Coordinates of C-alpha atoms and ligand atoms in Angstrom, one line a residue:
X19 CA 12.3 22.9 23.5
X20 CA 9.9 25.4 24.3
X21 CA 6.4 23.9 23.8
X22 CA 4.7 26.6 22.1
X23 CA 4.5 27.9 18.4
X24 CA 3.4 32.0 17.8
X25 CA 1.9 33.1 15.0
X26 CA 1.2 36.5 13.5
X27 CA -1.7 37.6 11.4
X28 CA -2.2 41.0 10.3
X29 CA -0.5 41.8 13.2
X30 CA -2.0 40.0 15.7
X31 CA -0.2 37.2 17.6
X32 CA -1.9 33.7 18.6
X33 CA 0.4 30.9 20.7
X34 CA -0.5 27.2 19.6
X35 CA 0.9 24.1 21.4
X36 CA 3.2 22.3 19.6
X37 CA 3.0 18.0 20.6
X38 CA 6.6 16.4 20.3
X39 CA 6.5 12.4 19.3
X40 CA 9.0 9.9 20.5
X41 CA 11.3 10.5 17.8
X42 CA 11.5 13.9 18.3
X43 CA 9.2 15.4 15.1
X44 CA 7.5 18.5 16.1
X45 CA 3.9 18.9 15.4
X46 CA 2.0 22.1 15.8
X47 CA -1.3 21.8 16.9
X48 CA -3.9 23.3 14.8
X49 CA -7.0 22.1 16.6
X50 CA -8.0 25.4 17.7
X51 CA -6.6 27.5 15.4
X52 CA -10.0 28.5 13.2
X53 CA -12.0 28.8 16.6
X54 CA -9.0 31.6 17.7
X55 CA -8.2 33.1 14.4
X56 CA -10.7 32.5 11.9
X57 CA -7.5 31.0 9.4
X58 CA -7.1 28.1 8.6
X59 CA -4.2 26.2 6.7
X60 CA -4.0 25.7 3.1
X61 CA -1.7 22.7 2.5
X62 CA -2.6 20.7 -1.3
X63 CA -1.3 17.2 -1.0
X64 CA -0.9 17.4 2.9
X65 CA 3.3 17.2 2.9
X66 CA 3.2 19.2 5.7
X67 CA -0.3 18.0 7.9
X68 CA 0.1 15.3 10.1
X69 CA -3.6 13.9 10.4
X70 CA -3.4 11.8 13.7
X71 CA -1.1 10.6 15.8
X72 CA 0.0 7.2 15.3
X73 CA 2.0 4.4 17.1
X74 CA 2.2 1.7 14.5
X75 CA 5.4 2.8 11.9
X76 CA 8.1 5.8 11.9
X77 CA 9.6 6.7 8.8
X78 CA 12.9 9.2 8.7
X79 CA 12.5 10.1 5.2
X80 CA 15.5 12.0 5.5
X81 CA 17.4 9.2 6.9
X82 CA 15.9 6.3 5.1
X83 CA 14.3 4.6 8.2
X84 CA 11.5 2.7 8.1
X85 CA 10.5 0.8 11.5
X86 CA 7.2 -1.0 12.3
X87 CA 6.4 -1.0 16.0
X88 CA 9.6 0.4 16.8
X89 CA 11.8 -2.8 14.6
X90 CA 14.2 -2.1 11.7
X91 CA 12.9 -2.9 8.7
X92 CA 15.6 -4.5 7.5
X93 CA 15.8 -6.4 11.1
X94 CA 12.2 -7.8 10.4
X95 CA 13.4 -8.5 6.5
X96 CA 15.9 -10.9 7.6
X97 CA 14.6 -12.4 10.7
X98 CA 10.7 -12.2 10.2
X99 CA 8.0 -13.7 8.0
X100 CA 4.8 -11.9 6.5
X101 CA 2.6 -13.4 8.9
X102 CA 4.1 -12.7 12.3
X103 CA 4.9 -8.9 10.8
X104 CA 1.2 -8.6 10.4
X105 CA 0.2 -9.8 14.1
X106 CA 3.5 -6.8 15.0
X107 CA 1.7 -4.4 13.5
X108 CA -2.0 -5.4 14.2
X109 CA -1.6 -6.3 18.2
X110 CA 1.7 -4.0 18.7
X111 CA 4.2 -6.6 19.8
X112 CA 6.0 -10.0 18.1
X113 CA 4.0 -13.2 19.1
X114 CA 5.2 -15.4 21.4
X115 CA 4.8 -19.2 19.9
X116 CA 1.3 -19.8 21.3
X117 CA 0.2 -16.5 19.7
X118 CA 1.8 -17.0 16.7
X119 CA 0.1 -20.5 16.2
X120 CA -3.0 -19.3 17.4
X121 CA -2.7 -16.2 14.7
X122 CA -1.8 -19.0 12.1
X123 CA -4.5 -21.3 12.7
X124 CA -7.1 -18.3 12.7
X125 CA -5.6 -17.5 9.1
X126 CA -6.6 -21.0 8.0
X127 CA -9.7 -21.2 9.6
X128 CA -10.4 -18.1 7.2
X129 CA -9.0 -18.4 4.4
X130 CA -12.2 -20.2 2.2
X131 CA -14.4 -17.1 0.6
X132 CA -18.2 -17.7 1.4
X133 CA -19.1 -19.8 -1.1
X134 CA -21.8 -18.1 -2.4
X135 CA -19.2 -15.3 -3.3
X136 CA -18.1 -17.4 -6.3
X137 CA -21.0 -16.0 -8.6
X138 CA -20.3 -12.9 -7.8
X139 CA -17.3 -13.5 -10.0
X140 CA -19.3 -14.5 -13.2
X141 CA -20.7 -11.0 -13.1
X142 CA -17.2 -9.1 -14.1
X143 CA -16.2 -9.0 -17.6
X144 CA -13.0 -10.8 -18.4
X145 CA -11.3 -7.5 -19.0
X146 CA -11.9 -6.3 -15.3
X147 CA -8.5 -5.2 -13.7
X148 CA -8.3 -7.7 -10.9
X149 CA -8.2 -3.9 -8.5
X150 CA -11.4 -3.6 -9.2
X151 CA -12.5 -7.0 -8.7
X152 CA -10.1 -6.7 -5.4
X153 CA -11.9 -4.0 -4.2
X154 CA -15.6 -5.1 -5.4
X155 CA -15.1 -8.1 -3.6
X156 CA -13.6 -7.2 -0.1
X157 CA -16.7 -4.6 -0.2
X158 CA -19.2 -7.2 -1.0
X159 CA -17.8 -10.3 1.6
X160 CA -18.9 -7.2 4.4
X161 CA -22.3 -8.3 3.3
X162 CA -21.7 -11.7 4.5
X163 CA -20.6 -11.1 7.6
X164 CA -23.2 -8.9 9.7
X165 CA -21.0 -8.7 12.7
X166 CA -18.5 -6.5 11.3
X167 CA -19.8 -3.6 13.5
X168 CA -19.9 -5.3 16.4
X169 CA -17.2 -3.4 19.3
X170 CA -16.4 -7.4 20.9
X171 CA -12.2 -7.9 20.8
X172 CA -12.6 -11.5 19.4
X173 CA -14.9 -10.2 16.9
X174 CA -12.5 -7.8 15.8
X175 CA -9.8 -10.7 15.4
X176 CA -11.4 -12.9 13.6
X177 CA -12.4 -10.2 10.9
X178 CA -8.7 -8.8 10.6
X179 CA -7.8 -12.5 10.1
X180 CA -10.7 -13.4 7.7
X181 CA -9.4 -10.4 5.4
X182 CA -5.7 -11.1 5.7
X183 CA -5.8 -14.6 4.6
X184 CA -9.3 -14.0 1.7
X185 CA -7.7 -10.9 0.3
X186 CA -4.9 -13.6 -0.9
X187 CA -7.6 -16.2 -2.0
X188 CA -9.8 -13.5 -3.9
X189 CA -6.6 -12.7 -5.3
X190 CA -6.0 -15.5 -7.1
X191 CA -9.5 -16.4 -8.1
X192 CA -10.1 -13.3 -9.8
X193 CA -6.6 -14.3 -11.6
X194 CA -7.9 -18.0 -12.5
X195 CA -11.0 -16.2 -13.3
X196 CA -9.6 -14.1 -15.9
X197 CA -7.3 -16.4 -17.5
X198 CA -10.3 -19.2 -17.5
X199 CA -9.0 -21.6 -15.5
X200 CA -10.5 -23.9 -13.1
X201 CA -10.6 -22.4 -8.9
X202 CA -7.5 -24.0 -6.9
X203 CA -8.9 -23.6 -3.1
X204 CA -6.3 -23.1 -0.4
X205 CA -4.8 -26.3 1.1
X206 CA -4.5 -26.1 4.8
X207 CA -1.0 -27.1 5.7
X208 CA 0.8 -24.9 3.7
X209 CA 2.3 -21.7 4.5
X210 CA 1.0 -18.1 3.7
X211 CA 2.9 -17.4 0.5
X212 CA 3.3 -20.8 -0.4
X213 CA -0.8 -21.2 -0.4
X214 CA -1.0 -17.9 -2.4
X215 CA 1.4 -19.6 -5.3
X216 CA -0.2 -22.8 -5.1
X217 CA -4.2 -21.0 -5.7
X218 CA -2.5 -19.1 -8.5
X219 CA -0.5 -21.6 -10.5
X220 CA -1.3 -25.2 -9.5
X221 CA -3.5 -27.4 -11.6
X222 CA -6.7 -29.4 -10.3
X223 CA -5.5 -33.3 -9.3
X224 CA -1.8 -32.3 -9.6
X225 CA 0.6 -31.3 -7.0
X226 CA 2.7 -28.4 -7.4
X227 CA 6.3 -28.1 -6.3
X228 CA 6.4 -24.7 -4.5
X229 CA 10.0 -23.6 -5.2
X230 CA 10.6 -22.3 -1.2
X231 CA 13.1 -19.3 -2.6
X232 CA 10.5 -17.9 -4.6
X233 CA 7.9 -18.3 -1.4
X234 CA 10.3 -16.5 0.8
X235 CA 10.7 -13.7 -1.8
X236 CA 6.7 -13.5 -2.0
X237 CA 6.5 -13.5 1.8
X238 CA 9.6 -10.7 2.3
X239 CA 7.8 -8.7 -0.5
X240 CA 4.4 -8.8 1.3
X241 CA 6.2 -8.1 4.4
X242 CA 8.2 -4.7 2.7
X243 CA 4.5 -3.5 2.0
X244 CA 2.9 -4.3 5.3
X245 CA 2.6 -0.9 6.8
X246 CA 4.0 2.6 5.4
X247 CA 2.5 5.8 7.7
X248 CA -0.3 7.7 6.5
X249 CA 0.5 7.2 2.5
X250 CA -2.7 7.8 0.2
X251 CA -4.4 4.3 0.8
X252 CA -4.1 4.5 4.6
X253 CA -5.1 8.1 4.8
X254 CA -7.9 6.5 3.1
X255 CA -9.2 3.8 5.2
X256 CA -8.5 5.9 8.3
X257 CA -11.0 8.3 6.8
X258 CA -13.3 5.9 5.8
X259 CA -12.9 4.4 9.2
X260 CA -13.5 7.9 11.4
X261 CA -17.2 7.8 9.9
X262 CA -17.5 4.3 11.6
X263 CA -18.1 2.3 9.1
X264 CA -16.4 -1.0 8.7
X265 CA -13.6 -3.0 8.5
X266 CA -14.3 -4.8 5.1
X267 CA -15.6 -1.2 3.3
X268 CA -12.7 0.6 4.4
X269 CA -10.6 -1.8 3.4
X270 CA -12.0 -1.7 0.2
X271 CA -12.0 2.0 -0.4
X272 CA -8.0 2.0 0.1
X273 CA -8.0 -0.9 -2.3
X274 CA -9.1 2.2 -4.6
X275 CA -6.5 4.6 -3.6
X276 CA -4.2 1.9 -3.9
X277 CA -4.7 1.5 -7.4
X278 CA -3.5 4.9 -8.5
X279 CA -0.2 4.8 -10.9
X280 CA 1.0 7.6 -8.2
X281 CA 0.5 5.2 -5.3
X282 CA 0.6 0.8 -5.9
X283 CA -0.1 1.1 -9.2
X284 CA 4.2 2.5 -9.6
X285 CA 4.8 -0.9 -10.0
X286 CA 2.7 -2.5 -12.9
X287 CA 3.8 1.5 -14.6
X288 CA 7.2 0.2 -14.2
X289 CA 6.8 -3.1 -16.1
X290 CA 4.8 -0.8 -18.8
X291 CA 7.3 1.6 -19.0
X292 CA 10.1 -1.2 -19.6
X293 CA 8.1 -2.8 -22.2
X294 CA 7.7 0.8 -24.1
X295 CA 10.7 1.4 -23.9
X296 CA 12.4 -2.4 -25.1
X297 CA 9.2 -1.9 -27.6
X298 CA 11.1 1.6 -28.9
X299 CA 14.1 -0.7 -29.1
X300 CA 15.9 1.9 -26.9
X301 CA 18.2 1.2 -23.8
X302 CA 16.8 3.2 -21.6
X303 CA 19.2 6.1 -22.4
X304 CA 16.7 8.0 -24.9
X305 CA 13.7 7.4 -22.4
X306 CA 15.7 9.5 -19.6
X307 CA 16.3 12.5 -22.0
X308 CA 12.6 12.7 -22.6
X309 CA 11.2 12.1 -18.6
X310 CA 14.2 15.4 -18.1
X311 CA 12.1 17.3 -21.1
X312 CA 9.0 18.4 -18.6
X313 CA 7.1 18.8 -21.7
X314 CA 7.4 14.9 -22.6
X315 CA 5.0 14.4 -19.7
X316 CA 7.3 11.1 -18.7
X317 CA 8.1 10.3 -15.7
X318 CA 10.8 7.7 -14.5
X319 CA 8.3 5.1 -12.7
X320 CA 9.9 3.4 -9.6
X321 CA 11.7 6.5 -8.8
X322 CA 11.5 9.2 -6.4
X323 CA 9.2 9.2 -3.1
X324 CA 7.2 11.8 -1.2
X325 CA 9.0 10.8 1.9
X326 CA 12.0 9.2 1.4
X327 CA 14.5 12.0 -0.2
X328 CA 17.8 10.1 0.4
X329 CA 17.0 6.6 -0.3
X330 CA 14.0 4.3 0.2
X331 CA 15.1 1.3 2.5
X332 CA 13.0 -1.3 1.0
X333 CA 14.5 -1.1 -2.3
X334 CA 17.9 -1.6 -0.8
X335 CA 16.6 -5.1 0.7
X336 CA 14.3 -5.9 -2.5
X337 CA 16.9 -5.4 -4.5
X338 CA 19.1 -7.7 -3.1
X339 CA 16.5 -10.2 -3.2
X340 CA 15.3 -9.3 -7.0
X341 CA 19.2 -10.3 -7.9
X342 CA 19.0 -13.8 -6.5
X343 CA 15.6 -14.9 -7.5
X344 CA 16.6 -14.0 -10.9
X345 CA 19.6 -16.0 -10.6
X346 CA 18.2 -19.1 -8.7
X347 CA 15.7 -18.8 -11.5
X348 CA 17.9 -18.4 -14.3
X349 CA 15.9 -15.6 -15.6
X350 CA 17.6 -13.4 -18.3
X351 CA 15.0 -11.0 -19.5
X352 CA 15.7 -7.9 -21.9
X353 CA 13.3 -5.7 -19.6
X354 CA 15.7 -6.1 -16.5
X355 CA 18.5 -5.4 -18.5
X356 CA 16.8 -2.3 -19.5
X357 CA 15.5 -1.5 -15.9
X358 CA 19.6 -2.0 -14.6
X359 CA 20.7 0.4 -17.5
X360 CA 18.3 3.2 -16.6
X361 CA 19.1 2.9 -12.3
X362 CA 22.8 2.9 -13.5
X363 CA 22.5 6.3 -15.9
X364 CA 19.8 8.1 -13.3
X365 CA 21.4 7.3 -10.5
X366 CA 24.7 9.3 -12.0
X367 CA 22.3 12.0 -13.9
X368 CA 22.1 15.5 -12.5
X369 CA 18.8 15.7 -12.8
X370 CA 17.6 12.8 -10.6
X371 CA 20.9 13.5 -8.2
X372 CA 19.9 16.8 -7.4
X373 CA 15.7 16.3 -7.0
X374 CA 17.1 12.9 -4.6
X375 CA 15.2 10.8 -7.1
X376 CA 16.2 7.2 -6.4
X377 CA 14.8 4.2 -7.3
X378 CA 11.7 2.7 -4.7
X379 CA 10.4 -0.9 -3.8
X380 CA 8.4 -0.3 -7.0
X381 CA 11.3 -0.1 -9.0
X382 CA 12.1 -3.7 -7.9
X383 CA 9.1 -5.8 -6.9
X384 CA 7.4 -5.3 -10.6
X385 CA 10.9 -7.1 -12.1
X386 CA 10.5 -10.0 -9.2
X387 CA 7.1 -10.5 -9.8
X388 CA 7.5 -11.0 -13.4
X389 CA 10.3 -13.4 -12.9
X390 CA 7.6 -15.5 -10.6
X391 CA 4.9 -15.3 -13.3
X392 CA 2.6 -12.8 -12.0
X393 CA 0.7 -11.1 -14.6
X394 CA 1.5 -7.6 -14.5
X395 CA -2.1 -6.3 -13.9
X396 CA -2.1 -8.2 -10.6
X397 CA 1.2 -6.5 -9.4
X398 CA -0.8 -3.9 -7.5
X399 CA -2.7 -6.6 -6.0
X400 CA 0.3 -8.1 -4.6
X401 CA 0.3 -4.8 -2.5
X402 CA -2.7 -4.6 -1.7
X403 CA -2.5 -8.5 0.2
X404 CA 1.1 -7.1 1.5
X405 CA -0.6 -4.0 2.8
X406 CA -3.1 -5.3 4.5
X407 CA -1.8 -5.7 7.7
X408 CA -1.2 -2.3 7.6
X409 CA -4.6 -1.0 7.1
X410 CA -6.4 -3.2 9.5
X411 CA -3.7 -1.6 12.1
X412 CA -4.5 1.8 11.3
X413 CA -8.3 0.9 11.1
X414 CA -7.8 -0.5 14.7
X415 CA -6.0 2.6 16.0
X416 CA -8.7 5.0 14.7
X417 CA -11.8 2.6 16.2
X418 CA -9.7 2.3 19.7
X419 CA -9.2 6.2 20.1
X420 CA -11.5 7.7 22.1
X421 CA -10.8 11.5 20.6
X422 CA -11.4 10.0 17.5
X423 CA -13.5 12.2 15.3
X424 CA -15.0 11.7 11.3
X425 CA -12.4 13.0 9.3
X426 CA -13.6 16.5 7.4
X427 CA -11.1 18.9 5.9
X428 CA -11.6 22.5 5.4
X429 CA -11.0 24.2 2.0
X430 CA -10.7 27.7 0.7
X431 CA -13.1 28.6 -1.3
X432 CA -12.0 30.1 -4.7
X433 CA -14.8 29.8 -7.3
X434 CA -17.6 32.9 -7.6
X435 CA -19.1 34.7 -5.0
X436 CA -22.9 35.0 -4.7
X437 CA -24.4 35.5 -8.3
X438 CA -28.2 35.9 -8.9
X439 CA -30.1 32.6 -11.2
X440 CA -30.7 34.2 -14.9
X441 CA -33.5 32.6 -17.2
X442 CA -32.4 29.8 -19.6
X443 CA -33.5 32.5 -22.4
X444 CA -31.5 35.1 -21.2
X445 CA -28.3 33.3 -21.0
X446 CA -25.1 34.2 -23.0
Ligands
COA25 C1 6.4 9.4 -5.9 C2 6.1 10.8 -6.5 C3 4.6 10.8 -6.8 C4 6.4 11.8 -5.4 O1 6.0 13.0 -5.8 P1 6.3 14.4 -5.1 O2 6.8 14.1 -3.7 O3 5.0 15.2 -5.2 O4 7.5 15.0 -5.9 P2 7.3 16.1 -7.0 O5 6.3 15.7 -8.0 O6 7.1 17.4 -6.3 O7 8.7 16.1 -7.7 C5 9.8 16.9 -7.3 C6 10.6 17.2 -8.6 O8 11.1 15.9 -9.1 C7 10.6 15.6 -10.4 N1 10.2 14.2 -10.3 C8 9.7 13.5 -9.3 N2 9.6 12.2 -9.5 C9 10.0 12.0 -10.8 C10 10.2 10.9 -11.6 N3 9.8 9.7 -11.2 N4 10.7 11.1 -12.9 C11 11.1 12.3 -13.3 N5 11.0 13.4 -12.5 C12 10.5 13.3 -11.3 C13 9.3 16.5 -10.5 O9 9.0 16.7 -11.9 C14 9.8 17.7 -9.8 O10 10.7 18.4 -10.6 P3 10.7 20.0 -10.5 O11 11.2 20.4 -9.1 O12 11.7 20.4 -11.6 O13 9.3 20.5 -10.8 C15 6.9 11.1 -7.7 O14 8.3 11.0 -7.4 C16 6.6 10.1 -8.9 O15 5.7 10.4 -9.7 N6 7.3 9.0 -9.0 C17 7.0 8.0 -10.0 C18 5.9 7.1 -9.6 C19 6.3 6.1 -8.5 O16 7.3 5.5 -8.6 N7 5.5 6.1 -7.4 C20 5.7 5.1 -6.4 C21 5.9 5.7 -5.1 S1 6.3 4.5 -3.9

């Protein structure tokens, strides 16, 4: 194709270089536009701005492809685990064994919070959403580890492996904390997901049975979260990031945009939306008349995506594995049967057909987790420890790039031009 883009204003033309990437999307590069033209682009909620260049994850949102470092998602989903996904997307390749081990043992090494950090628990009230505690936390451990800025490789690894593994532990102390029960600390010799079930729901002096199907369905759900482009969170810590700052604050701040009902929070508004509507004694029929009544202000949660317009492949792999935890479990629960009804009449509904509104991971991953026993206030944490290896990937990228430059958008300016300061007294 011809590697050039024109573009007319008032008449005058301006040629900008277009960049291809290796799947073929087309970007036009602005870079210089303002300097040439004086313009610049307006574009509210960026659908159409690519912000950097990135080789960690493609997504055809047409096609419903998702790929991490080149891999299927649904190749990784059935081959993988959670913690050799992570070292894919934070180093670029799959492990060999040695690295694998080595990546393993640096995750143990980690995965005890400074203990000090334990009273910084006492200070939140027992109502705090565990996002904020999340998010307070990962901020404050940067204060306990003054090497953070330091540009040495190994430094670097043993951060991204300290967060990885004390996300999951903050995790489920701020849970314990909240529910008043006594800290379970990590046991070494088990397994990322199973460690993260055994901190939340084992009991001091008693050894918990870790039921492997529902560790495998923790691990593939962290592992459908580990990375997804430049979504609201990520945008977020590669912003933070291209100001220099570090690893654990801009973790942190995505934690934040994580939390938005728009973003991670979809799937604990799922779970609520299930309960309203099981609470309403409805179906799930008179719910979907209302979210097609714009006025109602309703929106079916766990449906529709900003990129994926045809289907979203996690869900398809979630799904499967939301039906046979909740068999193996023997879980019959009035909310599912709601959340099947309203897939079944949407999916068929004109409405959702023709805005290609199908259901997301969020749709699904809210019903698993309640089967495990997570409360549903920690559901968006569960992303947040999934996404992780995602951020710290995109936090790498932005710190290796040598172009890399702090991250400051433009606006238009709409509000009033220059007005003169009037006297308090002679004010109308
Ligand atoms: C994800 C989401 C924010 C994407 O938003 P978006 O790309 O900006 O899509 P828009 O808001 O422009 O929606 C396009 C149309 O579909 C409608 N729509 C989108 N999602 C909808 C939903 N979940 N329920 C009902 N209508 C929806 C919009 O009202 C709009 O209708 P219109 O064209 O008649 O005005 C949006 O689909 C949503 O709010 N979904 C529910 C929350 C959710 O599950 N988020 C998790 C994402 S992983």
């Amino acid at each position: 194709m011809n590697n050039k883009a024109g573009l007319n204003i008032d008449g005058q033309t301006f040629e900008l270089d277009t960049i291809v990437g290796s799947e073929g999307e087309v970007g036009i590069d602005i870079t210089k536009l303002r300097a040439q033209t004086g313009a610049i682009t307006l574009d509210s909620g960026y659908g159409n701005t690519g912000s950097c260049t990135s080789r960690i994850t493609f997504i055809d949102g047409e096609k419903g492809i998702l790929r991490y470092r080149g891999y299927d998602i649904a190749e990784l989903a059935k081959k993988s685990g959670f913690v050799e996904t992570a070292h894919l997307l934070i180093y670029g390749e799959l492990p060999t064994s040695e690295k694998l081990s080595a990546f393993s043992k640096q995750l143990t090494r980690y995965q005890l919070i400074h203990e000090e950090m334990l009273h910084h628990f006492e200070g939140f009230p027992s109502t705090a959403h565990p996002m904020a505690i999340l998010s307070a936390m990962i901020n404050a451990a940067s204060s306990y580890y003054p090497t953070l800025l330091e540009k040495r490789e190994e430094r670097f690894d043993n951060h991204a492996a300290r967060l990885i593994s004390q996300v999951r532990t903050i995790a489920a102390f701020s849970y314990r904390k909240a529910k008043g029960l006594p800290i379970i600390y990590p046991k070494s010799n088990l397994k990322f997901s199973e460690n993260f079930l055994h901190m939340m729901f084992s009991m001091p002096g008693e050894d918990m049975d870790i039921n492997p199907d529902v560790a495998r369905a923790l691990d593939l759900m962290f592992l459908l979260h580990a990375d997804h482009e430049q979504n609201c969170s990520t945008s977020t810590v590669r912003m933070v990031a291209s100001s220099k700052a570090n690893l654990f604050a801009s973790a942190s701040a995505g934690v934040c945009a994580l939390w938005g009902p728009l973003h991670g929070g979809a799937n604990q508004a799922v779970l609520e939306m299930l309960e309203q509507i099981h609470a309403e004694g409805d179906d799930g029929s008179k719910f979907l008349q209302a979210v097609k009544d714009k006025t109602s202000g309703r929106r079916l949660m766990g449906f529709g995506h900003r990129v994926y317009k045809n289907f979203d492949p996690r869900a398809l792999i979630i799904k499967e594995q939301c039906d046979k935890v909740l068999a193996q479990l023997q879980v019959s629960d009035p909310l599912l049967d709601i959340a099947k009804k309203l897939e079944e009449i949407a999916l068929a509904d004109e409405y959702f057909v023709s805005r290609n509104l199908y259901p997301n991971v969020d749709f699904y991953s809210g019903i698993i987790m309640r089967a495990i026993g997570i409360p549903m206030d920690m559901f968006t944490v569960m992303f947040a420890i999934g996404r992780m290896p995602g951020w710290i990937a995109n936090f790498k990228e932005v710190m290796e790039d040598p172009s890399s430059r702090i991250s400051r958008p433009r606006q238009i300016y709409t509000g009033p031009t220059l007005r003169e300061y009037s006297p308090i007294g002679e004010r109308s």
